CSV table of C-alpha atoms and ligand atoms in Angstrom, one decimal:
chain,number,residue,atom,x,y,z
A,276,UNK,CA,21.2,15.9,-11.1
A,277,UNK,CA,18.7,17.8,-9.0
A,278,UNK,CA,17.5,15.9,-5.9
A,279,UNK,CA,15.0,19.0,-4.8
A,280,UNK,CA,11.2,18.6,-5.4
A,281,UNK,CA,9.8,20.7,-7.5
A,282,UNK,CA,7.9,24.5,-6.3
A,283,UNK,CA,4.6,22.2,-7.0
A,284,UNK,CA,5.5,19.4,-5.3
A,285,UNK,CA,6.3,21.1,-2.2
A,286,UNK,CA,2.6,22.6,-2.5
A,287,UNK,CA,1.1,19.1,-2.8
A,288,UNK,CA,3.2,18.4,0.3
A,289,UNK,CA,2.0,20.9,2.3
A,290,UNK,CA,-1.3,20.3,1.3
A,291,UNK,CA,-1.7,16.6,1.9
A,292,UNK,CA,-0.1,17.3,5.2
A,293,UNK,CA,-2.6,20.0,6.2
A,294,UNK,CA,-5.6,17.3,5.1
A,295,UNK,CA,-4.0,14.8,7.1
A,296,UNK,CA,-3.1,16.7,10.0
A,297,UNK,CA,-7.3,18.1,10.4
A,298,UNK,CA,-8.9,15.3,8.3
A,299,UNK,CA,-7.3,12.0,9.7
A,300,UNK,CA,-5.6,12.6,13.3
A,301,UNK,CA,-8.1,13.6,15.0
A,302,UNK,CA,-10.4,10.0,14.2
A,303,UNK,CA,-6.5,7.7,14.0
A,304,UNK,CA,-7.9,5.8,17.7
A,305,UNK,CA,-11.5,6.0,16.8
A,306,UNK,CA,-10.9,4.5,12.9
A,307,UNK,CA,-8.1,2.0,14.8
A,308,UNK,CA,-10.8,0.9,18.0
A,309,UNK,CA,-13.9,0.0,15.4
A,310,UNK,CA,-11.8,-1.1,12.6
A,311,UNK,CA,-14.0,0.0,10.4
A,312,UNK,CA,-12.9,1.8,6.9
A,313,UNK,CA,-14.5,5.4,7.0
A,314,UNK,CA,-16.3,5.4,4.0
A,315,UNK,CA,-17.5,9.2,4.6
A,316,UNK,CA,-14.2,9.9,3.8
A,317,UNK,CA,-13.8,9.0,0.4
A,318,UNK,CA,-15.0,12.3,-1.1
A,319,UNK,CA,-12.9,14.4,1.3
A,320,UNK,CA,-10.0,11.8,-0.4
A,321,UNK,CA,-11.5,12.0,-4.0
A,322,UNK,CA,-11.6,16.2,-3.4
A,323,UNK,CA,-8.0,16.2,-2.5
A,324,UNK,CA,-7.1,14.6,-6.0
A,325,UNK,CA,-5.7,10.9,-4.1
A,326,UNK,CA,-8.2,8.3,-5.4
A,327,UNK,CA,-6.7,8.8,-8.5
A,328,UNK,CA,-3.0,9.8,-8.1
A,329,UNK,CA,-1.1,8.8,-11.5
A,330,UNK,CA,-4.9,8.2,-13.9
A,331,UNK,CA,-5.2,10.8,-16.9
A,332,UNK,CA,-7.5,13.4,-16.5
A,333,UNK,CA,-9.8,12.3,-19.2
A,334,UNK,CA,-10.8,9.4,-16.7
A,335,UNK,CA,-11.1,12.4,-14.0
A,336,UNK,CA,-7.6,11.1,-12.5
A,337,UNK,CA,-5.3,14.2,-11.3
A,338,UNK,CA,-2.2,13.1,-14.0
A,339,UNK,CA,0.6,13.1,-11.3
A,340,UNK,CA,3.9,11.3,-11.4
A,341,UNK,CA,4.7,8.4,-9.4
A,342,UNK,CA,7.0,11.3,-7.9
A,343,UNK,CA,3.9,13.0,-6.8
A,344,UNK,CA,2.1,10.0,-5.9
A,345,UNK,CA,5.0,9.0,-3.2
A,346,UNK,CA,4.2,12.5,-1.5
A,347,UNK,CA,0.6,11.8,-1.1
A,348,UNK,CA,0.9,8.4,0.2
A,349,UNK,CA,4.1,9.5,2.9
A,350,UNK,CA,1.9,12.4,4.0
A,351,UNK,CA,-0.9,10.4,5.0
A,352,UNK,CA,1.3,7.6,6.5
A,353,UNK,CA,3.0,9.9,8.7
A,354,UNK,CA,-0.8,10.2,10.6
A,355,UNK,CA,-2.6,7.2,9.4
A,356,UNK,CA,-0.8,4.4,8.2
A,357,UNK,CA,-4.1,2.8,7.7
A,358,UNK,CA,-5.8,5.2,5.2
A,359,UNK,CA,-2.6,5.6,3.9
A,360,UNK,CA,-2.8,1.7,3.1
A,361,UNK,CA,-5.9,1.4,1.9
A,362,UNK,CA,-5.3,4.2,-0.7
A,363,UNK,CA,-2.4,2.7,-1.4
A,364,UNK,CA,-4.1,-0.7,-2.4
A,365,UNK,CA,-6.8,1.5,-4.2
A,366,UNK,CA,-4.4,3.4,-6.2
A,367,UNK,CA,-1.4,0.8,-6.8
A,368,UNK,CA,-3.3,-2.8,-7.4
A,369,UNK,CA,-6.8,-2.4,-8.4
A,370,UNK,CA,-7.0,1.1,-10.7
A,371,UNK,CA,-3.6,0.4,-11.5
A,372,UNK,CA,-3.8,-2.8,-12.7
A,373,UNK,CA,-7.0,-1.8,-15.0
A,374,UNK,CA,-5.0,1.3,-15.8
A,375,UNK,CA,-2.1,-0.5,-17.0
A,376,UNK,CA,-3.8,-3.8,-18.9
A,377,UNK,CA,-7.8,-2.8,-19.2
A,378,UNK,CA,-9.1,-1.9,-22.8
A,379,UNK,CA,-10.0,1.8,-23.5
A,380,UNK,CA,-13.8,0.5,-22.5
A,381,UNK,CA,-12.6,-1.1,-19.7
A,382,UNK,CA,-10.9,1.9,-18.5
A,383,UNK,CA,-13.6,4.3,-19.4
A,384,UNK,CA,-15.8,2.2,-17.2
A,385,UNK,CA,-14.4,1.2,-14.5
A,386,UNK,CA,-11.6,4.0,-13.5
A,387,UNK,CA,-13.6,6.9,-13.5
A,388,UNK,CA,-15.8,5.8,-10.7
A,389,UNK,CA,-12.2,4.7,-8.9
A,390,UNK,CA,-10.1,7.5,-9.5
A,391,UNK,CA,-13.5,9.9,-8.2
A,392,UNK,CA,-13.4,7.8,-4.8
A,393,UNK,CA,-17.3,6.4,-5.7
A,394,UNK,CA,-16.1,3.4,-5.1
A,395,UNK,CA,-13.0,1.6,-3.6
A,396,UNK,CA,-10.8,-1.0,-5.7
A,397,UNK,CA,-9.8,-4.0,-4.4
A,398,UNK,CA,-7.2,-6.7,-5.6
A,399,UNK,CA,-7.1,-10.3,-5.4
A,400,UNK,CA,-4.2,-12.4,-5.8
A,401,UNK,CA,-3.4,-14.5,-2.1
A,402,UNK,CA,-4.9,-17.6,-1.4
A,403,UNK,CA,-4.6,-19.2,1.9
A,404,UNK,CA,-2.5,-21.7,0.1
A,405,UNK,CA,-0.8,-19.6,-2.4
A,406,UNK,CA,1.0,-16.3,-0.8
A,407,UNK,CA,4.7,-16.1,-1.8
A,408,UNK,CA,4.3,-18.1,-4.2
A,409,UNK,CA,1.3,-16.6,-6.0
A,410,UNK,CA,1.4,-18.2,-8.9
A,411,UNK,CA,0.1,-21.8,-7.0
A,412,UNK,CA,-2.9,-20.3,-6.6
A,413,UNK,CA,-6.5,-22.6,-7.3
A,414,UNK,CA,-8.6,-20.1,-8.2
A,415,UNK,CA,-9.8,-20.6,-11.5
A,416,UNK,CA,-11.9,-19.4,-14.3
A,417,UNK,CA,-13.7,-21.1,-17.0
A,418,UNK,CA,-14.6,-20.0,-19.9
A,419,UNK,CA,-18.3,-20.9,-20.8
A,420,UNK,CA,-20.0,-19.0,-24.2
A,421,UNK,CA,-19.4,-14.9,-23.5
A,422,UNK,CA,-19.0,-15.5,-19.6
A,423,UNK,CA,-16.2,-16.5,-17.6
A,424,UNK,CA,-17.3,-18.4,-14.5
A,425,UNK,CA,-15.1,-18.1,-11.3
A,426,UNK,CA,-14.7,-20.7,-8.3
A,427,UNK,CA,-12.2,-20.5,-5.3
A,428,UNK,CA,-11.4,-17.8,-3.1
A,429,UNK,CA,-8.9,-14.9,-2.4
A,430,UNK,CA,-7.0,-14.1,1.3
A,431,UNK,CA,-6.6,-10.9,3.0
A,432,UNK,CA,-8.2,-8.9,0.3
A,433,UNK,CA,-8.0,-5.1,1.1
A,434,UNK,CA,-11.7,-4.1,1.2
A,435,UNK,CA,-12.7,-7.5,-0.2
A,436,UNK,CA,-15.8,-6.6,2.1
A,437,UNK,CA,-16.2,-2.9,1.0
A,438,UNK,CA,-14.4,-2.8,-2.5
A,439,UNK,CA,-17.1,-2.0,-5.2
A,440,UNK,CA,-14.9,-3.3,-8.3
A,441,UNK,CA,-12.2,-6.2,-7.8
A,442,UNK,CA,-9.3,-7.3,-9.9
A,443,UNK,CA,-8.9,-11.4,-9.4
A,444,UNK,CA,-6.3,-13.0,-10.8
A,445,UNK,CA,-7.2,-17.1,-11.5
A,446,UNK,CA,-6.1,-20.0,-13.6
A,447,UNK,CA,-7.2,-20.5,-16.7
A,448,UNK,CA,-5.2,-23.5,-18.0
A,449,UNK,CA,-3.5,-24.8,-15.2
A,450,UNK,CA,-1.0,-27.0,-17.6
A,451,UNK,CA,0.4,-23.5,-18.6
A,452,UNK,CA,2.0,-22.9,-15.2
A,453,UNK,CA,2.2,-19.2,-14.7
A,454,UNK,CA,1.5,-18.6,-18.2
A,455,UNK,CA,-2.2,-20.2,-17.7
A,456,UNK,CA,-3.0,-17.6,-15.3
A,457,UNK,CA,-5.2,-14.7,-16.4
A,458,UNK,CA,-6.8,-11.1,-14.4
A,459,UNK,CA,-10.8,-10.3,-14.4
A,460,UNK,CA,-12.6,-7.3,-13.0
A,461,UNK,CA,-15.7,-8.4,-10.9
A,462,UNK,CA,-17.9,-6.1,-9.5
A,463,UNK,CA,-19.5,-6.1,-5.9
A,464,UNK,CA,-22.5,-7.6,-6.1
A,465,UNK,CA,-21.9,-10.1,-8.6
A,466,UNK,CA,-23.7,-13.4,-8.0
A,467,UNK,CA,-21.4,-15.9,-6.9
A,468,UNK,CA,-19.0,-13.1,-5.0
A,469,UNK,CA,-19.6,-13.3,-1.5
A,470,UNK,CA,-17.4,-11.6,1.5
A,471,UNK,CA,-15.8,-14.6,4.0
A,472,UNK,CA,-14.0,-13.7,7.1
A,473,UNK,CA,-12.6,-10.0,8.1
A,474,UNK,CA,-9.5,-10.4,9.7
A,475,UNK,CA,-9.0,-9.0,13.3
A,476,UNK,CA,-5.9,-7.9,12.8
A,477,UNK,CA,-2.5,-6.8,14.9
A,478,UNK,CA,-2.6,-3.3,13.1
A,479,UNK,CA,-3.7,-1.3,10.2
A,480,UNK,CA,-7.1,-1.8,11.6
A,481,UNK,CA,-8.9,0.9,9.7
A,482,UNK,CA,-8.2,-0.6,6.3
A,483,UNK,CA,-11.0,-3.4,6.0
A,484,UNK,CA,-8.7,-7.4,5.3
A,485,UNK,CA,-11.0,-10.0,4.5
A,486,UNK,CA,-11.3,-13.4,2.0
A,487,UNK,CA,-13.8,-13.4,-0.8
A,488,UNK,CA,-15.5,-16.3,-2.0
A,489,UNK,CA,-16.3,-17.0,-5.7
A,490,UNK,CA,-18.9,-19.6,-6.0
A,491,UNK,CA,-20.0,-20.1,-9.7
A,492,UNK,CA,-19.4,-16.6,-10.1
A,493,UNK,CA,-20.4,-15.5,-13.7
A,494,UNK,CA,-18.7,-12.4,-15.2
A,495,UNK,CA,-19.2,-11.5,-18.9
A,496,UNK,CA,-16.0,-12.3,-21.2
A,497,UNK,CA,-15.4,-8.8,-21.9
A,498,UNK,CA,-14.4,-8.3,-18.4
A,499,UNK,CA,-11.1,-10.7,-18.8
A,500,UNK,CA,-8.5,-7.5,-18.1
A,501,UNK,CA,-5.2,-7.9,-20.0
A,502,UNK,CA,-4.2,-11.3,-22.8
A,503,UNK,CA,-5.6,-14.3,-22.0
A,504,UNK,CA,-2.4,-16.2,-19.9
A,505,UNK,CA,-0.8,-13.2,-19.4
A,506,UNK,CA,-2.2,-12.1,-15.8
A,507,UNK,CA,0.5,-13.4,-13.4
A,508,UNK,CA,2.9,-11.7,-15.9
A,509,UNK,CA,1.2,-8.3,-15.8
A,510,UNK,CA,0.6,-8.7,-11.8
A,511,UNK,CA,4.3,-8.6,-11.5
A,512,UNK,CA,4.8,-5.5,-13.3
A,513,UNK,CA,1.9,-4.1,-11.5
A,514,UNK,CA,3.7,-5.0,-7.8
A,515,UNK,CA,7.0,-3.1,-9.5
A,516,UNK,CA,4.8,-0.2,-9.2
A,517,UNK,CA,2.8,-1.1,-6.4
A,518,UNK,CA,6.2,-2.1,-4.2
A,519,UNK,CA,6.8,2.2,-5.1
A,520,UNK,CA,3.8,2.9,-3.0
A,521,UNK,CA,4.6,0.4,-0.1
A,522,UNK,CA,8.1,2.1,0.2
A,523,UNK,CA,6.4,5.9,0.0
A,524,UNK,CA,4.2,4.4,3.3
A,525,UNK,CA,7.1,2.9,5.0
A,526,UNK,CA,9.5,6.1,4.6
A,527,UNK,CA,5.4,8.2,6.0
A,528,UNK,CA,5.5,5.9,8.6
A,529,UNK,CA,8.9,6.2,9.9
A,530,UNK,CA,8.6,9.6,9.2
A,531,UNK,CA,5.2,10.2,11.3
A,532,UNK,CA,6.9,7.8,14.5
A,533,UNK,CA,10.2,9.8,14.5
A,534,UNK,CA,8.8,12.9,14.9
A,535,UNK,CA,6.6,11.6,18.1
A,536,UNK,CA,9.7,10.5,19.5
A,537,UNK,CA,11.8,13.6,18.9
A,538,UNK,CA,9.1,15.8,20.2
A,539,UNK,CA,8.5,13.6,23.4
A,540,UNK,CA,12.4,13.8,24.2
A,541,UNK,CA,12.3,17.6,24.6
A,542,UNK,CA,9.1,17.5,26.4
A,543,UNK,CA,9.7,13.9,28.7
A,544,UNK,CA,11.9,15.0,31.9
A,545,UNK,CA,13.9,12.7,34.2
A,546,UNK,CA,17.1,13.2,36.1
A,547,UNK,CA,16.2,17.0,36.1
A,548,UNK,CA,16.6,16.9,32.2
A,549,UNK,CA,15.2,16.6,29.2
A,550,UNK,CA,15.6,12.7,27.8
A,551,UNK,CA,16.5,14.5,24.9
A,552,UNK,CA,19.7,15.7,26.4
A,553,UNK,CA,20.9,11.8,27.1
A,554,UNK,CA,23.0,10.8,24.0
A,555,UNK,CA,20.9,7.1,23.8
A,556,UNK,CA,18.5,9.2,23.1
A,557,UNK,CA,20.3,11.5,20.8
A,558,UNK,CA,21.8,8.7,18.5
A,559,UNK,CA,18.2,6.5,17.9
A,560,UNK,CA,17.1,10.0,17.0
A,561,UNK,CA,20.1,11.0,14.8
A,562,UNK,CA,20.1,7.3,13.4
A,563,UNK,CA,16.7,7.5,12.3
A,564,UNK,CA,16.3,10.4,10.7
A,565,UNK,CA,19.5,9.7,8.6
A,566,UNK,CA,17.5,6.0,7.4
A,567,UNK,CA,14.6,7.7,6.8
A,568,UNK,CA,16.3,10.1,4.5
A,569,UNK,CA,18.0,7.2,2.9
A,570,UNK,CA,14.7,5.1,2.5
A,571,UNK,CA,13.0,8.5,1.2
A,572,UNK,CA,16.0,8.8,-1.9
A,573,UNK,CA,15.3,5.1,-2.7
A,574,UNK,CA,12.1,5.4,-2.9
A,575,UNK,CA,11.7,8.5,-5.1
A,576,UNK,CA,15.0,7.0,-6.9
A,577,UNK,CA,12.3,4.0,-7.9
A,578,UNK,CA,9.3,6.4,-8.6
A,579,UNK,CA,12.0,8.7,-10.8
A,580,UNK,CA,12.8,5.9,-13.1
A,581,UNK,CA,9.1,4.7,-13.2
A,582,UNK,CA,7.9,8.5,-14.9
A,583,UNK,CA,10.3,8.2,-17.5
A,584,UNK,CA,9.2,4.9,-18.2
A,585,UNK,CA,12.1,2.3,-17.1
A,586,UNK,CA,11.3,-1.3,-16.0
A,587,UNK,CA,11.8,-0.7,-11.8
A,588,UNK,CA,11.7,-4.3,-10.3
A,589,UNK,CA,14.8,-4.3,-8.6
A,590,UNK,CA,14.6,-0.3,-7.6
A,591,UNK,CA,10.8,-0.7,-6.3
A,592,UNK,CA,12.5,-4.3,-4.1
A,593,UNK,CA,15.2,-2.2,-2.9
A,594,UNK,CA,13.0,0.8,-1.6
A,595,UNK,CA,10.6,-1.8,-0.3
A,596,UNK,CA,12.9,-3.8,1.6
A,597,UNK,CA,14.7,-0.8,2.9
A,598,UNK,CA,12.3,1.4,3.6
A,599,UNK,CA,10.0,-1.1,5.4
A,600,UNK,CA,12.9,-2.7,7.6
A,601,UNK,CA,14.2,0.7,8.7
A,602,UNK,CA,10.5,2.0,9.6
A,603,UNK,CA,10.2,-1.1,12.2
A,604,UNK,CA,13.2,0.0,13.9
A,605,UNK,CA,12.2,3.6,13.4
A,606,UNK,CA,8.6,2.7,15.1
A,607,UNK,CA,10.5,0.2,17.7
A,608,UNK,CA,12.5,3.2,18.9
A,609,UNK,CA,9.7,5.1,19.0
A,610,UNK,CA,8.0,3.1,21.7
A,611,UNK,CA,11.9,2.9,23.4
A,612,UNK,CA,11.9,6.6,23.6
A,613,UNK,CA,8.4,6.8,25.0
A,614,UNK,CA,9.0,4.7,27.6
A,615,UNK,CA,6.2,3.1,29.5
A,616,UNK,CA,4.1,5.6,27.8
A,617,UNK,CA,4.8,4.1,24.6
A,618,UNK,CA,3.3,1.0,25.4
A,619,UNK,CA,-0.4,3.0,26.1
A,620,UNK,CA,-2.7,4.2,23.7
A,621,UNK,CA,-2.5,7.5,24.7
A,622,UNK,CA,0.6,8.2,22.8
A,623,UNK,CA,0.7,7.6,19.0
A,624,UNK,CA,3.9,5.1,19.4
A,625,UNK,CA,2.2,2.4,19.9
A,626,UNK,CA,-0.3,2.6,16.9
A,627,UNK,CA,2.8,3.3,14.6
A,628,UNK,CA,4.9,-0.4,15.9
A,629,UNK,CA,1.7,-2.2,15.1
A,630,UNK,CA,1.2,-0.7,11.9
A,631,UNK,CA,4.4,-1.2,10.3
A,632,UNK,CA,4.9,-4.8,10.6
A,633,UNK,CA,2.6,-5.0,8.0
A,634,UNK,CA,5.2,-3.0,5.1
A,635,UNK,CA,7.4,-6.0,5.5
A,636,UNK,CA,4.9,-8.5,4.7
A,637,UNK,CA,2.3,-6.6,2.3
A,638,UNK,CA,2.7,-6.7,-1.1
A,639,UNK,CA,5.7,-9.7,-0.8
A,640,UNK,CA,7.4,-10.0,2.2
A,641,UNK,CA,11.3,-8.7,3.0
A,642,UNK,CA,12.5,-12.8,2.2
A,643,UNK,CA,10.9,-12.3,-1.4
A,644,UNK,CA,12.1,-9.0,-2.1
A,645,UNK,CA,15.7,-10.1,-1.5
A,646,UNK,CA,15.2,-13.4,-3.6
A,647,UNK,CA,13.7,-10.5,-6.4
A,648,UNK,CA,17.0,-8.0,-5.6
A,649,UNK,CA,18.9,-11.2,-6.0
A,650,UNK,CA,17.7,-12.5,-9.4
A,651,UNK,CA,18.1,-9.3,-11.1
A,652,UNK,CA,21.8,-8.6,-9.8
A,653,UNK,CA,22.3,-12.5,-11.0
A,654,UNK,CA,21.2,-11.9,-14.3
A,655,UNK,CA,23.0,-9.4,-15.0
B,290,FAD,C1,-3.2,-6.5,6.0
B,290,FAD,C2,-3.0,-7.2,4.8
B,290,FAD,C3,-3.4,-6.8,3.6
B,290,FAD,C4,-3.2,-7.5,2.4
B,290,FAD,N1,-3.8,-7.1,1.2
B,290,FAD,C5,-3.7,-7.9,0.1
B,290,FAD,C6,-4.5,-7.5,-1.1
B,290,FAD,O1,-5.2,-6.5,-1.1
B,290,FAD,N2,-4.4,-8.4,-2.1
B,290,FAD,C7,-3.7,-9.6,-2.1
B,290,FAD,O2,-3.7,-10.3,-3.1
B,290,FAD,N3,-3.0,-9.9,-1.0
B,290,FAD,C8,-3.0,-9.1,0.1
B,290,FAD,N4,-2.3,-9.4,1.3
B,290,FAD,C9,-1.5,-10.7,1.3
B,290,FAD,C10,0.0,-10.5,1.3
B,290,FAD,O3,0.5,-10.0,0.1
B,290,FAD,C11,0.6,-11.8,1.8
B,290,FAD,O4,0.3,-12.0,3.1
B,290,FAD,C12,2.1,-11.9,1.6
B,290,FAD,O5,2.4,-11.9,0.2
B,290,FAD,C13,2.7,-13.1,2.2
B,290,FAD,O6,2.0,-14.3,1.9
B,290,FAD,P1,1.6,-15.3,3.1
B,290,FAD,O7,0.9,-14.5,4.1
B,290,FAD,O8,0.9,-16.4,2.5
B,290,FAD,O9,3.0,-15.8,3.7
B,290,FAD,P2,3.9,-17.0,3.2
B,290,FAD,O10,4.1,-16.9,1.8
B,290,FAD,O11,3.3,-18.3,3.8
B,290,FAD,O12,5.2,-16.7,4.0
B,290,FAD,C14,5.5,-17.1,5.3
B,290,FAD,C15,7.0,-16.9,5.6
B,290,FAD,O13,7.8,-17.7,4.7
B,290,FAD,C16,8.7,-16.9,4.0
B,290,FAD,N5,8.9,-17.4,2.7
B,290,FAD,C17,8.0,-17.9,1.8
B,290,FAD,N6,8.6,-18.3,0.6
B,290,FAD,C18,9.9,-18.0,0.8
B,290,FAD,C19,11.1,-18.2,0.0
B,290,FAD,N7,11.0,-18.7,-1.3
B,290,FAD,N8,12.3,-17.9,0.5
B,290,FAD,C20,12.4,-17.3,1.7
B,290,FAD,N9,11.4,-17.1,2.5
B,290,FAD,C21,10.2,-17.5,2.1
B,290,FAD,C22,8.0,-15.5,3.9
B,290,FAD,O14,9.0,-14.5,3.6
B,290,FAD,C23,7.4,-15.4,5.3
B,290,FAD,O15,8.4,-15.0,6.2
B,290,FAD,C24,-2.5,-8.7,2.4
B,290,FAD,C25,-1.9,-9.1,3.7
B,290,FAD,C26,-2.2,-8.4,4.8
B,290,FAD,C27,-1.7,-9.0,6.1
């Protein structure tokens, strides 16, 4: 058992963090205040090899592990949770879910436009009726000659407003229950697919939320992605690996909001002293870091397993629910330490407690992942 990264790993490390560091924290207010996703930054993304984390080279993917792939996503968490999000959704639902279920023609042509950052990938399962419990969603799809025609809509799509390829997932025989549920890549632009409401949201502002509207949308059969009935079945395996990523932000996160707060106790005076010297302080800090090293083994626990190939569904719950619950308590004791200054944008505390209330909702909230947890220790 070796629980060091590898000589390369460190190297990707360091050089996500350098990108972050000049690339991303000098716009984090300016991307948060317009809530708008920089789209300028996609090539500086695509350059760095992220668009395409764990996609074979052949579809111009940079062929990392999930390993790898959790480095990336922590090191731009621990600056901009946002970005981090959004490439998260990119990476993990959309090109993953065509990477995992598409045909070799779907995959040679839709991934290599998403894993070069041409376009971002978006991923539709929510409804406003149907979030937890997915698979009572009333989108559905119709077969009609070589088309599939689409009605319903989709909630709090990642870029469902900027995305240029979508995976939807929609019934297609609703007396089969979950097994009547199938996945289809649409493309922006489609007739029929039109943006609804972007969310004004509490945090994460930088990565575009917004509902999608199918309207007699008409997509040509061969873009059905995956068996016919077998879509809600894939999407869960797809969320095992997603739920990876989620974790890798949370631990980023925590991470990124730790750090502000140990460096503002050795700066902040009061009493003549550092706050740093007060052992309150001393203990959020010592209890942090010691979670976030905790979440960080879970999570790379999960991501180990996935490269060689094992089923991860109760790791990838566990380093969900654990990473995400500790990086609220991380990010709430960031704001603690800060003081009154915590609770003013000039300080980067108060960006990170918005942000992370989202990695305990996102991608199934902390309720489902311990009824997932549960069902696999019952089973066994
Ligand atoms: C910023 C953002 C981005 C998102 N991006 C995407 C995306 O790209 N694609 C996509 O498809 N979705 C996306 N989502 C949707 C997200 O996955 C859902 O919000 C989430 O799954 C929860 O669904 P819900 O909001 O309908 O909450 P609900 O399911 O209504 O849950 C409300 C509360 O009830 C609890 N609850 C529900 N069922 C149970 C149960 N059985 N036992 C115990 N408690 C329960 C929940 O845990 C929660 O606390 C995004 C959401 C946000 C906020």
């Amino acid at each position: 058992m070796d629980l060091r990264l590898t000589e390369d790993q460190e190297i990707l490390r360091r050089g996500v963090r350098e990108f972050a560091d000049a690339e991303l924290r000098p716009h984090v207010m300016e991307w948060d205040e317009s809530q708008q996703f920089p789209m300028d930054l996609l090539p500086k993304l695509a350059a760095l090899g992220v668009m395409g984390v764990q996609f074979p080279e052949e579809y111009g993917g940079s062929a990392m592990s999930a390993v790898d792939y959790c480095i990336c996503i922590e090191e731009l968490a621990r600056v901009c949770p946002a970005i981090a999000l959004s490439v998260a959704a990119h990476n993990g639902l959309c090109s993953a879910h065509i990477g995992m279920f598409g045909t070799d023609d779907q995959k040679r042509r839709f991934l290599p436009r998403l894993v070069k950052g041409e376009v971002l990938g978006a991923w539709g399962l929510t409804e406003a009726n149907a979030g937890s419990d997915a698979a009572g969603m009333r989108t559905t799809a119709v077969r009609q000659g070589d088309s599939w025609v689409l009605n319903g809509s989709k909630n709090f799509i990642t870029h469902g407003r900027i995305g240029g390829v979508m995976v939807v997932v929609a019934v297609t025989d609703r007396a089969k229950g979950h097994r009547g549920i199938s996945a289809f890549i649409v493309e922006h632009g489609t007739p029929g697919m039109a943006a609804g409401k972007k969310e004004n949201k509490l945090g994460m502002r930088a990565s575009d939320t917004s509902e999608v509207i199918f309207t007699d949308c008409r997509i040509p059969a061969s873009q059905l992605l995956g068996e016919e009935g077998q879509g809600f079945v894939n999407t869960l395996q797809v969320l095992d690996a997603g739920r990876i990523g989620i974790a890798a932000l949370s631990v980023g996160l925590a991470q990124g909001a730790y750090e502000a707060a140990r460096d503002y106790a050795r700066e902040r005076k009061q009493f003549g002293q550092p706050i740093a010297a007060f052992q309150a302080v001393q203990w959020k800090l010592a209890d942090n870091a010691t979670s976030i090293e905790a979440a960080r083994l879970l999570t790379y626990r999960a991501a180990y397993l996935k490269d060689r190939g094992a089923r991860t569904t109760r790791e990838s719950s566990m380093a969900k629910l654990f990473s995400s619950e500790i990086a609220v308590k991380v990010a709430d004791d960031c704001v603690q330490i800060h003081g009154g200054y915590g609770f003013v944008k000039d300080y980067p505390a108060e960006k990170y407690f918005r942000d992370v209330k989202l990695l305990t909702i996102g991608e199934g909230t902390s309720e489902i992942q311990r009824l997932v947890i549960a069902r696999q220790l019952l089973a066994q």
